[in-house]
Coordinates of C-alpha atoms in Angstrom, one line a residue:
M1403 CA -8.1 98.6 234.1
E1404 CA -5.1 96.4 233.3
F1405 CA -3.7 97.1 229.8
E1406 CA -0.4 95.4 230.1
N1407 CA 0.1 92.0 228.6
S1408 CA -3.4 92.1 227.0
I1409 CA -5.0 92.7 223.7
Y1410 CA -5.1 96.4 224.5
S1411 CA -1.3 96.5 224.3
L1412 CA -1.7 96.1 220.5
I1413 CA -3.4 99.5 220.3
P1414 CA -0.2 101.7 220.0
P1415 CA 1.5 99.8 217.2
V1416 CA -1.8 99.1 215.3
L1417 CA -2.7 102.8 215.6
A1418 CA 0.8 103.9 214.4
I1419 CA 0.9 101.6 211.5
L1420 CA -2.7 102.3 210.3
M1421 CA -2.1 106.0 210.5
V1422 CA 1.2 105.6 208.5
V1423 CA -0.6 103.8 205.9
L1424 CA -3.6 106.2 205.7
T1425 CA -1.8 109.6 206.2
R1426 CA 1.7 108.6 205.0
R1427 CA 3.0 111.0 207.7
V1428 CA 5.5 109.0 209.7
L1429 CA 6.2 111.4 212.6
L1430 CA 2.5 112.2 213.2
S1431 CA 1.7 108.5 213.2
L1432 CA 4.5 107.4 215.4
G1433 CA 3.6 110.3 217.8
A1434 CA 0.0 109.1 218.1
G1435 CA 1.1 105.6 218.9
I1436 CA 3.6 106.9 221.5
V1437 CA 1.0 109.1 223.2
A1438 CA -1.7 106.3 223.1
G1439 CA 0.7 103.9 224.6
A1440 CA 1.9 106.2 227.4
L1441 CA -1.8 107.0 228.2
L1442 CA -2.5 103.3 228.6
L1443 CA 0.4 102.8 230.8
H1444 CA -0.7 105.4 233.1
D1445 CA -4.5 105.1 233.1
F1446 CA -5.0 108.2 231.0
N1447 CA -3.2 110.5 233.5
I1448 CA -1.8 113.3 231.5
G1449 CA 1.0 114.4 233.8
A1450 CA 2.3 110.9 234.2
T1451 CA 1.9 110.3 230.4
L1452 CA 4.1 113.3 229.7
K1453 CA 6.6 112.4 232.3
E1454 CA 6.8 108.8 230.9
I1455 CA 7.5 110.1 227.4
G1456 CA 10.1 112.7 228.7
T1457 CA 11.9 109.9 230.7
I1458 CA 12.0 107.6 227.6
V1459 CA 13.3 110.3 225.3
K1460 CA 16.0 111.2 227.9
G1461 CA 16.9 107.5 228.1
H1462 CA 17.8 107.6 224.4
F1463 CA 20.8 109.8 225.4
I1464 CA 21.4 109.1 229.1
A1465 CA 20.9 105.6 230.6
D1466 CA 21.7 104.7 234.2
G1467 CA 23.5 108.0 234.7
A1468 CA 25.8 107.5 231.8
L1469 CA 25.8 108.2 228.1
N1470 CA 23.7 105.8 226.2
E1471 CA 26.5 104.9 223.8
W1472 CA 24.5 102.6 221.5
N1473 CA 21.8 105.1 220.6
V1474 CA 24.0 108.3 220.6
Y1475 CA 26.7 106.6 218.5
I1476 CA 24.2 105.4 215.9
L1477 CA 22.8 108.9 215.6
L1478 CA 26.3 110.5 215.4
F1479 CA 27.2 107.9 212.7
L1480 CA 24.2 108.9 210.6
L1481 CA 25.1 112.7 210.8
I1482 CA 28.6 111.8 210.0
L1483 CA 27.5 109.7 207.0
G1484 CA 25.4 112.6 205.8
M1485 CA 28.4 115.0 206.0
M1486 CA 30.6 112.5 204.3
T1487 CA 28.2 112.0 201.5
S1488 CA 27.8 115.7 201.0
I1489 CA 31.5 116.4 200.9
I1490 CA 32.0 113.6 198.4
S1491 CA 29.3 115.1 196.2
L1492 CA 30.7 118.6 196.6
A1493 CA 34.1 117.3 195.5
G1494 CA 32.6 115.9 192.3
G1495 CA 33.2 112.3 193.4
S1496 CA 29.6 111.2 193.0
R1497 CA 29.5 112.8 189.5
A1498 CA 32.7 111.2 188.5
F1499 CA 31.8 107.8 189.9
G1500 CA 28.5 108.0 188.0
E1501 CA 30.2 108.9 184.8
W1502 CA 32.6 106.0 185.3
A1503 CA 29.8 103.6 186.1
I1504 CA 27.9 104.7 183.0
S1505 CA 30.9 103.7 180.9
K1506 CA 31.4 100.3 182.6
V1507 CA 27.8 99.4 183.6
K1508 CA 25.9 99.7 180.4
T1509 CA 22.4 98.6 181.5
R1510 CA 19.8 99.1 184.2
R1511 CA 20.0 95.4 184.8
G1512 CA 23.8 95.6 185.4
A1513 CA 23.4 98.5 187.8
Q1514 CA 20.8 96.7 189.8
L1515 CA 22.8 93.4 190.0
L1516 CA 25.9 95.3 191.1
T1517 CA 23.9 96.8 193.9
V1518 CA 22.7 93.4 195.0
V1519 CA 26.2 92.1 194.9
F1520 CA 27.5 95.0 197.0
G1521 CA 24.7 94.2 199.5
L1522 CA 25.8 90.5 199.8
V1523 CA 29.5 91.5 200.2
I1524 CA 28.9 93.9 203.1
F1525 CA 27.4 91.5 205.6
I1526 CA 29.0 92.5 208.9
D1527 CA 26.0 94.5 210.2
D1528 CA 22.6 95.5 208.7
Y1529 CA 22.9 99.2 209.7
F1530 CA 26.3 99.5 208.1
N1531 CA 25.2 97.5 205.0
S1532 CA 22.1 99.7 204.3
L1533 CA 24.0 103.0 204.7
A1534 CA 27.4 102.1 203.1
V1535 CA 25.9 100.2 200.1
G1536 CA 23.4 103.0 199.6
N1537 CA 26.1 105.6 199.3
V1538 CA 28.1 103.5 196.9
S1539 CA 25.2 102.5 194.7
R1540 CA 23.2 105.7 194.5
P1541 CA 25.2 107.4 191.9
I1542 CA 25.0 104.3 189.6
T1543 CA 21.3 103.7 190.0
D1544 CA 20.5 107.4 189.6
R1545 CA 22.4 107.5 186.3
H1546 CA 20.4 104.5 185.0
R1547 CA 17.1 106.0 186.1
I1548 CA 16.4 103.4 188.7
S1549 CA 14.0 104.8 191.4
R1550 CA 15.2 105.3 194.9
A1551 CA 12.3 103.1 196.1
K1552 CA 13.8 100.2 194.0
L1553 CA 17.2 100.9 195.5
A1554 CA 15.8 101.0 199.0
Y1555 CA 14.3 97.5 198.3
Y1556 CA 17.6 96.1 197.3
L1557 CA 19.4 97.6 200.4
D1558 CA 16.7 96.3 202.8
S1559 CA 16.6 92.8 201.2
T1560 CA 20.4 92.3 201.2
A1561 CA 20.8 93.6 204.8
A1562 CA 18.8 91.7 207.4
P1563 CA 18.3 88.5 205.3
V1564 CA 22.1 88.2 204.8
C1565 CA 23.1 89.2 208.3
V1566 CA 20.6 86.7 209.9
I1567 CA 22.2 83.7 208.1
S1568 CA 25.9 85.0 208.5
P1569 CA 27.6 83.6 211.5
V1570 CA 30.3 86.3 211.2
S1571 CA 28.0 89.3 211.8
S1572 CA 26.6 91.2 214.7
W1573 CA 23.3 89.3 214.1
G1574 CA 24.9 85.9 213.9
A1575 CA 26.8 86.5 217.1
Y1576 CA 23.6 87.6 218.9
I1577 CA 21.6 84.7 217.7
I1578 CA 24.3 82.2 218.5
G1579 CA 24.5 83.6 222.0
I1580 CA 20.8 83.1 222.5
I1581 CA 21.0 79.5 221.1
G1582 CA 23.8 78.7 223.5
T1583 CA 21.8 79.8 226.5
I1584 CA 18.8 77.8 225.3
F1585 CA 20.9 74.7 224.8
A1586 CA 22.4 75.1 228.3
T1587 CA 18.9 75.5 229.8
H1588 CA 17.6 72.4 228.1
E1589 CA 20.8 70.3 228.5
I1590 CA 21.4 69.9 224.8
T1591 CA 25.0 68.7 224.3
N1592 CA 25.0 66.8 221.1
M1593 CA 25.7 70.0 219.1
S1594 CA 27.2 73.4 219.6
A1595 CA 25.3 76.6 219.2
F1596 CA 27.5 77.5 216.3
S1597 CA 26.8 74.1 214.6
A1598 CA 23.1 74.6 215.1
F1599 CA 23.2 78.1 213.6
I1600 CA 24.9 76.7 210.5
Q1601 CA 22.4 73.8 210.2
M1602 CA 19.5 76.3 210.4
I1603 CA 20.6 78.4 207.5
P1604 CA 18.6 76.3 204.8
M1605 CA 15.7 76.2 207.3
N1606 CA 15.4 80.0 207.3
F1607 CA 13.2 80.0 204.3
Y1608 CA 12.3 83.7 204.3
A1609 CA 16.0 84.8 204.2
V1610 CA 16.8 82.3 201.4
F1611 CA 13.8 83.1 199.2
A1612 CA 14.1 86.9 199.9
L1613 CA 17.7 86.8 198.6
I1614 CA 16.8 84.7 195.6
L1615 CA 13.9 87.0 194.8
V1616 CA 16.3 90.1 194.9
F1617 CA 18.5 88.5 192.3
V1618 CA 15.5 87.5 190.1
V1619 CA 13.9 91.0 190.4
A1620 CA 17.2 92.6 189.4
Y1621 CA 17.9 90.3 186.6
F1622 CA 14.4 90.2 185.0
Q1623 CA 13.3 93.7 186.0
L1624 CA 10.2 92.5 187.8
D1625 CA 8.2 95.7 188.7
F1626 CA 4.8 95.1 190.3
G1627 CA 2.6 96.7 192.8
P1628 CA 3.4 100.4 193.8
M1629 CA 7.0 99.8 192.6
R1630 CA 5.8 99.9 189.0
K1631 CA 4.7 103.6 189.3
H1632 CA 8.1 104.7 190.7
E1633 CA 9.9 102.8 188.0
E1634 CA 7.8 104.2 185.3
R1635 CA 8.4 107.7 186.5
A1636 CA 12.2 107.2 186.9
F1637 CA 12.6 105.6 183.5
A1638 CA 10.4 108.1 181.6
T1639 CA 11.6 111.3 183.3
G1640 CA 14.7 110.7 185.2
E1641 CA 12.9 111.6 188.4
V1642 CA 14.3 108.9 190.7
I1643 CA 12.2 110.4 193.6
D1644 CA 8.8 111.9 193.7
P1645 CA 9.5 115.6 193.1
E1646 CA 7.0 116.5 195.8
K1647 CA 8.8 114.5 198.4
K1648 CA 12.4 115.5 197.9
A1649 CA 12.4 117.9 200.9
A1650 CA 11.2 115.0 203.1
I1651 CA 14.5 113.2 202.6
G1652 CA 16.9 116.2 202.9
E1653 CA 17.6 116.9 199.4
G1654 CA 16.3 120.6 199.4
I1655 CA 19.7 122.2 199.5
K1656 CA 21.6 122.3 196.3
L1657 CA 25.4 123.3 196.3
E1658 CA 27.8 123.7 193.4
E1659 CA 29.8 120.7 192.7
S1660 CA 33.4 120.7 191.6
D1661 CA 34.0 119.7 187.9
K1662 CA 37.5 118.3 188.9
G1663 CA 36.1 115.3 190.7
K1664 CA 37.6 111.9 190.3
V1665 CA 36.3 108.4 191.0
G1666 CA 38.8 108.1 193.9
D1667 CA 37.0 111.0 195.6
L1668 CA 34.1 108.6 196.2
V1669 CA 35.8 105.2 196.3
W1670 CA 38.6 105.8 198.8
P1671 CA 36.5 107.4 201.5
I1672 CA 34.0 104.6 201.2
V1673 CA 36.8 101.9 201.2
L1674 CA 38.4 103.5 204.3
L1675 CA 35.1 103.7 206.0
I1676 CA 34.5 100.0 205.5
V1677 CA 38.0 98.9 206.3
S1678 CA 38.3 101.1 209.4
T1679 CA 34.8 100.0 210.6
V1680 CA 35.6 96.4 210.3
A1681 CA 39.0 96.9 211.9
F1682 CA 37.4 98.7 214.9
M1683 CA 34.7 95.9 215.1
I1684 CA 37.6 93.4 215.5
Y1685 CA 39.6 95.5 217.8
T1686 CA 36.7 96.3 220.2
G1687 CA 35.7 92.6 220.0
I1688 CA 39.1 91.3 221.0
Q1689 CA 39.2 94.0 223.9
N1690 CA 35.8 92.9 225.2
V1691 CA 36.7 89.2 225.0
K1692 CA 39.8 89.7 227.0
G1693 CA 37.7 91.8 229.6
L1694 CA 35.2 89.0 230.2
E1695 CA 35.1 87.7 233.7
E1696 CA 35.1 84.0 232.5
P1697 CA 38.2 83.3 230.3
T1698 CA 37.0 82.9 226.7
A1699 CA 39.2 81.9 223.7
V1700 CA 39.7 84.7 221.2
T1701 CA 38.1 83.4 218.1
L1702 CA 36.4 85.1 215.1
L1703 CA 33.0 84.1 216.5
S1704 CA 33.7 85.4 220.1
I1705 CA 35.2 88.6 218.6
F1706 CA 32.0 89.4 216.7
E1707 CA 29.8 88.1 219.6
N1708 CA 31.4 90.8 221.8
T1709 CA 32.2 93.6 219.4
D1710 CA 31.0 97.1 220.0
V1711 CA 29.0 97.9 216.8
P1712 CA 28.0 101.6 217.5
K1713 CA 31.5 102.5 218.6
S1714 CA 33.0 100.9 215.6
L1715 CA 30.6 102.6 213.3
L1716 CA 31.2 106.0 214.9
Y1717 CA 35.1 105.6 214.7
G1718 CA 34.9 104.2 211.1
G1719 CA 32.6 107.1 210.1
L1720 CA 35.1 109.6 211.4
V1721 CA 37.9 108.0 209.4
G1722 CA 35.7 108.1 206.3
L1723 CA 34.6 111.7 206.9
A1724 CA 38.3 112.8 207.4
A1725 CA 39.2 111.1 204.1
A1726 CA 36.5 112.7 202.2
I1727 CA 37.6 116.1 203.6
L1728 CA 41.3 115.4 202.6
F1729 CA 40.1 114.5 199.0
F1730 CA 38.0 117.7 198.9
L1731 CA 40.8 120.1 200.0
P1732 CA 42.7 119.9 196.7
K1733 CA 39.6 121.2 194.8
K1734 CA 40.4 124.6 196.5
M1735 CA 36.7 125.5 196.8
G1736 CA 37.2 127.4 200.1
A1737 CA 36.3 126.9 203.8
A1738 CA 32.9 128.5 203.3
S1739 CA 32.0 125.9 200.7
L1740 CA 33.3 123.1 203.0
G1741 CA 31.1 124.4 205.9
K1742 CA 28.0 124.6 203.6
G1743 CA 28.6 121.0 202.5
L1744 CA 28.9 119.8 206.1
G1745 CA 25.8 121.7 207.0
R1746 CA 23.9 120.2 204.0
G1747 CA 25.0 116.8 205.1
V1748 CA 23.7 117.2 208.6
Q1749 CA 20.4 118.5 207.3
S1750 CA 20.1 115.6 205.0
M1751 CA 20.0 113.3 207.9
I1752 CA 17.7 115.3 210.3
G1753 CA 14.6 113.4 208.9
A1754 CA 16.1 110.0 209.5
V1755 CA 17.4 110.9 212.9
T1756 CA 14.0 112.3 214.0
I1757 CA 12.1 109.2 212.7
L1758 CA 14.6 106.9 214.5
L1759 CA 14.1 108.7 217.7
F1760 CA 10.3 108.3 217.4
A1761 CA 10.7 104.7 216.5
W1762 CA 12.9 104.0 219.5
T1763 CA 10.4 105.7 221.8
I1764 CA 7.4 103.7 220.6
I1765 CA 9.4 100.6 220.8
S1766 CA 10.1 101.4 224.5
I1767 CA 6.3 102.1 225.1
I1768 CA 5.4 98.8 223.4
D1769 CA 8.0 96.9 225.5
S1770 CA 6.5 98.4 228.6
L1771 CA 3.0 97.4 227.7
G1772 CA 4.1 93.9 227.1
T1773 CA 2.9 93.6 223.5
G1774 CA 5.5 91.0 222.6
K1775 CA 4.7 88.8 225.6
Y1776 CA 1.0 89.0 224.8
L1777 CA 1.6 87.8 221.2
A1778 CA 4.0 85.1 222.4
G1779 CA 1.5 83.8 225.0
L1780 CA -1.0 83.1 222.2
V1781 CA 1.3 80.3 220.9
D1782 CA 1.4 78.3 224.1
Q1783 CA -2.1 77.2 224.1
H1784 CA -3.3 73.7 222.8
M1785 CA -1.5 73.7 219.5
N1786 CA -1.2 70.9 217.0
L1787 CA 2.5 70.4 216.6
A1788 CA 2.2 69.9 212.9
Y1789 CA 1.4 73.5 212.6
L1790 CA 4.0 74.8 215.0
P1791 CA 6.6 76.0 212.6
F1792 CA 4.0 77.7 210.5
V1793 CA 2.3 79.3 213.6
L1794 CA 5.7 80.5 215.0
F1795 CA 6.7 82.0 211.6
V1796 CA 3.5 84.0 211.4
L1797 CA 3.4 85.0 215.0
S1798 CA 7.1 86.2 215.0
G1799 CA 6.3 88.2 211.9
L1800 CA 3.3 89.8 213.5
M1801 CA 5.4 90.6 216.6
A1802 CA 8.3 92.0 214.7
F1803 CA 5.9 94.1 212.6
A1804 CA 4.1 95.5 215.5
T1805 CA 7.1 96.1 217.7
G1806 CA 9.5 97.2 214.9
T1807 CA 12.4 95.0 216.2
S1808 CA 13.6 91.6 215.0
W1809 CA 16.2 91.4 217.7
G1810 CA 13.6 92.0 220.4
T1811 CA 11.4 89.3 218.8
F1812 CA 14.4 86.9 218.8
G1813 CA 14.8 87.5 222.5
V1814 CA 11.2 86.7 223.3
M1815 CA 10.3 84.0 220.7
L1816 CA 13.4 81.9 220.5
P1817 CA 13.2 80.7 224.2
I1818 CA 9.4 80.1 223.9
A1819 CA 9.8 78.1 220.7
A1820 CA 12.6 76.1 222.3
E1821 CA 10.5 75.4 225.4
I1822 CA 7.6 74.1 223.3
S1823 CA 9.8 71.9 221.3
A1824 CA 11.8 70.5 224.3
S1825 CA 8.6 69.6 226.0
T1826 CA 6.9 68.0 223.0
N1827 CA 9.3 67.0 220.1
I1828 CA 12.9 67.7 220.5
E1829 CA 13.4 66.9 216.8
L1830 CA 11.7 70.1 215.9
M1831 CA 14.0 72.3 217.9
L1832 CA 16.1 73.7 215.0
P1833 CA 13.2 74.0 212.6
V1834 CA 11.0 76.1 215.0
L1835 CA 14.0 78.2 215.9
A1836 CA 14.6 78.8 212.2
A1837 CA 10.9 79.7 211.7
V1838 CA 11.2 82.3 214.5
L1839 CA 14.2 83.9 212.8
A1840 CA 12.5 83.9 209.5
G1841 CA 9.3 85.4 210.8
S1842 CA 11.1 88.0 212.7
V1843 CA 13.1 89.2 209.7
F1844 CA 9.9 89.2 207.6
G1845 CA 8.0 91.3 210.1
D1846 CA 11.0 93.7 210.5
H1847 CA 11.1 94.0 206.8
C1848 CA 7.5 95.2 206.5
S1849 CA 7.3 97.4 209.6
P1850 CA 7.4 101.1 209.1
I1851 CA 8.7 101.7 212.6
S1852 CA 11.7 99.2 212.2
D1853 CA 15.0 101.0 212.4
T1854 CA 16.5 98.7 209.7
T1855 CA 13.6 99.8 207.4
I1856 CA 14.2 103.5 208.2
L1857 CA 18.0 103.2 207.6
S1858 CA 17.4 101.4 204.3
S1859 CA 15.2 104.3 203.1
T1860 CA 17.8 106.6 204.4
G1861 CA 20.7 104.9 202.7
A1862 CA 18.9 105.0 199.4
G1863 CA 17.7 108.6 199.8
S1864 CA 14.1 107.3 199.3
H1865 CA 11.0 108.7 200.9
H1866 CA 10.4 106.3 203.9
I1867 CA 6.8 105.4 203.3
D1868 CA 7.5 105.0 199.5
H1869 CA 10.0 102.3 200.5
V1870 CA 7.6 100.6 203.0
M1871 CA 4.8 100.4 200.5
T1872 CA 6.8 99.4 197.3
Q1873 CA 8.7 96.7 199.3
L1874 CA 5.7 95.1 200.8
P1875 CA 4.5 93.1 197.8
Y1876 CA 8.0 91.6 197.3
S1877 CA 8.2 90.7 201.0
L1878 CA 4.7 89.1 201.0
V1879 CA 5.8 86.9 198.1
A1880 CA 8.8 85.6 199.9
A1881 CA 6.7 85.2 203.1
G1882 CA 3.9 83.3 201.4
V1883 CA 6.4 80.9 199.9
S1884 CA 8.0 80.5 203.3
A1885 CA 4.7 79.9 205.1
V1886 CA 3.9 77.1 202.7
G1887 CA 7.3 75.6 203.3
Y1888 CA 6.8 75.6 207.0
L1889 CA 3.4 74.0 206.8
A1890 CA 5.0 71.2 204.7
L1891 CA 7.9 71.0 207.1
G1892 CA 5.5 70.6 210.1
L1893 CA 3.2 68.0 208.5
T1894 CA 6.1 65.8 207.2
E1895 CA 8.8 66.7 209.9
S1896 CA 11.3 66.9 207.0
V1897 CA 13.3 70.1 206.4
W1898 CA 14.1 69.0 202.9
V1899 CA 10.4 68.3 202.0
G1900 CA 9.6 71.8 203.3
L1901 CA 12.4 73.3 201.2
F1902 CA 11.3 71.4 198.1
V1903 CA 7.7 72.3 198.3
S1904 CA 8.5 76.0 199.0
T1905 CA 10.9 76.0 196.1
G1906 CA 8.1 74.7 193.8
V1907 CA 5.7 77.3 195.1
F1908 CA 8.3 80.0 194.6
A1909 CA 8.9 78.9 190.9
I1910 CA 5.2 79.1 190.2
A1911 CA 4.9 82.6 191.9
L1912 CA 7.9 83.8 189.8
L1913 CA 6.1 82.7 186.6
F1914 CA 3.0 84.6 187.6
I1915 CA 5.0 87.7 188.5
K1916 CA 7.0 87.6 185.4
K1917 CA 3.9 87.3 183.3
L1918 CA 2.5 90.3 185.3
S1919 CA 5.6 92.3 184.8
S1920 CA 5.8 91.6 181.2
K1921 CA 2.8 93.9 180.7
N1922 CA 5.0 96.7 182.0
S1923 CA 6.9 98.5 179.2
I1924 CA 9.8 99.2 181.6
A1925 CA 10.6 95.6 182.2
A1926 CA 11.1 95.0 178.5
N1927 CA 12.8 98.3 177.6
S1928 CA 15.1 98.4 180.6
I1929 CA 16.5 94.9 179.7
K1930 CA 17.4 96.3 176.3
A1931 CA 18.6 99.6 177.6

């Protein structure tokens, strides 16, 4: 029986997602999806299934006879970041920064707004955003009794939504590259790919409203859905994580912290991490541009289009770790204490690394089954053009949710959307491309198997499924508003009408949410606190 490119290709992601929701055991659920997908690929031949899984896992580390630098460097960066965070904490930097933040940031509202601002400032890459901002913000939010689930929401909602509308980011460069190819294929010469990307920013309704919602949630302390439970516990008891789930995120080991810590013990390693990572991104980008077969001008766009993100993260992480150790040494706590700190840092990231490996594996299985192609093929069949932006938004969301990758969805759906527009109404080219980008980020946001979602929960130190379930209602609000906007856009063929209608719906939704949240004592108390 043929399972590829058919409805059966949905079985692995749907099985994994349902099991995650029902059992809240991520590895078991992902493992079930992996095994189910491999069985489908090989007609339930056990030997071939095990061989397929082994080959995929090996491919995460060795590809085409060489080191798989992208995957390996990302994993190493996670371990290095864990060690760096642990050493900073051991040196007393986290405690000192928390005490300083308490003296400067007086309210829970201020702590949350500061976290959101941090997320907007660091827009170069979503991986880097989630992990770096998480490490900077965690001491502040912990001191103000803000749950880790809430912090993870802020990290996730200021990572991909910012990167997808920033031309000077790894995401922007990737998208602009795809658009350039699309324009060349369809002989579109009246605008450049860069110009098209800029024009599409206000059309990316999900990214726009997700970012606005983050600010509104932080300012008005809007806690609804499962998030309310986590905020109630954190505010009342100071338990920012469910006590029963601490071991699941690597917080089981406690080490003695120095009482001589200074704010600089945290700030300078983080600053050096950021500066060195950006510097390496620029350097590797320049080197790669110069190494291209076809001569290309060295511009900021071409640099970020060709930069080596994993290598830059690894090198920047090593600089940050070295800085953390240098600031730790004057505390004279001994080599044994340093070794334990490094060990705790590695252990704190084992859970994230394992989940990421499982997520990569199921993504490979899903790709082999052609899940994305099957979903994309549903679009190109007797469609009323008025509903095209809406349908592409929804379908891209489903695809990204099921496959756990927004970039993969970009690669499949953007050319399809462009093909439909070019053959029907070229005026809809930019709106439908923007709808794909918006839907892809939405689906990626909600997917428990998305690496961005995993890294956001890791950066916040939140239990992964807690992050997925608490963020979902907020994502659905932004998605619902966006869907109405794309319907209005398609029916009127006016981007501004779509934006105006969605803004009106967003305002109504906020009034309802604010009224709902006003019944929550935390919302009222935390504004005063």
